[in-house]
Short mmCIF file of C-alpha atoms in Angstrom, two decimals:
data_model
loop_
_atom_site.label_atom_id
_atom_site.label_comp_id
_atom_site.label_asym_id
_atom_site.label_seq_id
_atom_site.Cartn_x
_atom_site.Cartn_y
_atom_site.Cartn_z
CA MET P 1 19.59 16.07 -25.30
CA GLN P 2 17.28 14.87 -22.56
CA THR P 3 16.74 16.98 -19.48
CA LEU P 4 16.45 15.59 -15.99
CA SER P 5 12.71 16.28 -16.01
CA ASN P 6 12.30 14.26 -19.22
CA ILE P 7 14.18 11.38 -17.68
CA MET P 8 12.16 11.60 -14.47
CA GLU P 9 8.93 11.58 -16.51
CA GLY P 10 9.85 8.25 -18.00
CA GLY P 11 11.88 9.28 -21.01
CA MET P 12 14.60 6.80 -21.79
CA SER P 13 18.20 7.82 -21.99
CA LYS P 14 21.37 5.91 -22.56
CA SER P 15 23.20 4.90 -19.44
CA VAL P 16 26.85 5.65 -18.89
CA THR P 17 29.33 4.26 -16.44
CA LEU P 18 30.85 6.65 -13.92
CA ALA P 19 33.85 5.92 -11.75
CA ALA P 20 34.01 7.54 -8.34
CA ARG P 21 36.02 7.01 -5.19
CA VAL P 22 33.98 6.82 -2.01
CA ASP P 23 34.95 6.17 1.58
CA ALA P 24 34.89 2.50 2.58
CA ASP P 25 32.33 3.16 5.32
CA LEU P 26 30.02 4.88 2.82
CA ASP P 27 30.34 1.90 0.48
CA ALA P 28 29.52 -0.46 3.35
CA GLU P 29 26.41 1.55 4.24
CA LEU P 30 25.39 1.66 0.60
CA SER P 31 25.77 -2.12 0.39
CA ARG P 32 23.71 -2.56 3.55
CA ILE P 33 20.92 -0.34 2.20
CA ALA P 34 21.03 -2.09 -1.18
CA THR P 35 20.65 -5.48 0.46
CA ALA P 36 17.88 -4.31 2.79
CA SER P 37 15.94 -2.63 0.00
CA GLY P 38 16.47 -5.28 -2.65
CA ARG P 39 18.02 -2.68 -4.95
CA SER P 40 21.43 -2.55 -6.53
CA LYS P 41 24.07 -0.07 -5.42
CA SER P 42 23.96 1.36 -8.94
CA TRP P 43 20.22 2.00 -8.61
CA LEU P 44 20.71 3.71 -5.26
CA VAL P 45 23.55 5.89 -6.55
CA ASN P 46 21.51 6.81 -9.63
CA GLU P 47 18.56 7.85 -7.45
CA ALA P 48 20.82 9.81 -5.10
CA LEU P 49 22.41 11.65 -8.02
CA ARG P 50 18.99 12.29 -9.58
CA SER P 51 17.84 13.86 -6.30
CA PHE P 52 21.05 15.90 -5.96
CA VAL P 53 20.79 17.24 -9.51
CA ALA P 54 17.11 18.17 -9.05
CA ASN P 55 17.93 19.99 -5.80
CA GLU P 56 20.82 21.86 -7.41
CA GLN P 57 18.59 22.87 -10.33
CA GLN P 58 15.94 24.17 -7.92
CA PHE P 59 18.57 26.08 -5.94
CA SER P 60 20.04 27.64 -9.09
CA ALA P 61 16.57 28.67 -10.26
CA ALA P 62 15.84 30.25 -6.86
CA VAL P 63 19.13 32.16 -6.97
CA GLU P 64 18.32 33.44 -10.46
CA GLU P 65 14.85 34.45 -9.28
CA GLY P 66 16.41 36.34 -6.39
CA LYS P 67 18.88 38.09 -8.69
CA GLN P 68 16.03 39.13 -10.98
CA ALA P 69 14.03 40.44 -8.01
CA LEU P 70 17.06 42.45 -6.90
CA ARG P 71 17.53 43.92 -10.39
CA GLU P 72 13.84 44.90 -10.38
CA GLY P 73 14.07 46.42 -6.91
CA ARG P 74 11.75 43.83 -5.35
CA THR P 75 13.55 43.54 -2.02
CA VAL P 76 12.69 43.51 1.68
CA ASP P 77 14.95 45.24 4.19
CA HIS P 78 16.67 43.24 6.92
CA ALA P 79 14.66 44.72 9.80
CA THR P 80 11.38 43.69 8.16
CA VAL P 81 12.61 40.13 7.65
CA VAL P 82 13.82 39.87 11.26
CA ALA P 83 10.51 41.21 12.58
CA ALA P 84 8.53 38.73 10.46
CA PHE P 85 10.75 35.88 11.64
CA GLU P 86 10.36 36.86 15.28
CA ARG P 87 6.57 36.92 14.90
CA LEU P 88 6.73 33.37 13.55
CA VAL P 89 8.94 31.93 16.28
CA THR P 90 7.69 33.86 19.30
CA PRO P 91 4.88 32.01 21.07
CA ASN P 92 1.65 33.90 21.51
CA LEU P 93 1.16 34.41 25.24
#
């Protein structure tokens, strides 16, 4: 089974056909972008899904990392986080 990273690194995989219902206005925008970019709607949808899957994988990995940190007691209390945030957003006068 090929992973997304293998596919993104140039590994070939078999293509499959998916059926999905989308709003008519989304389809119209997709058609407009496809025409403007010289790409097919299928290519655009494939790239959008590739990006979505990669983002979801990164998010899941970050959640797992956070859970592991919590199990190991590597946490920062709320007041410390708020203070650090305020230092970042408060302009130095």
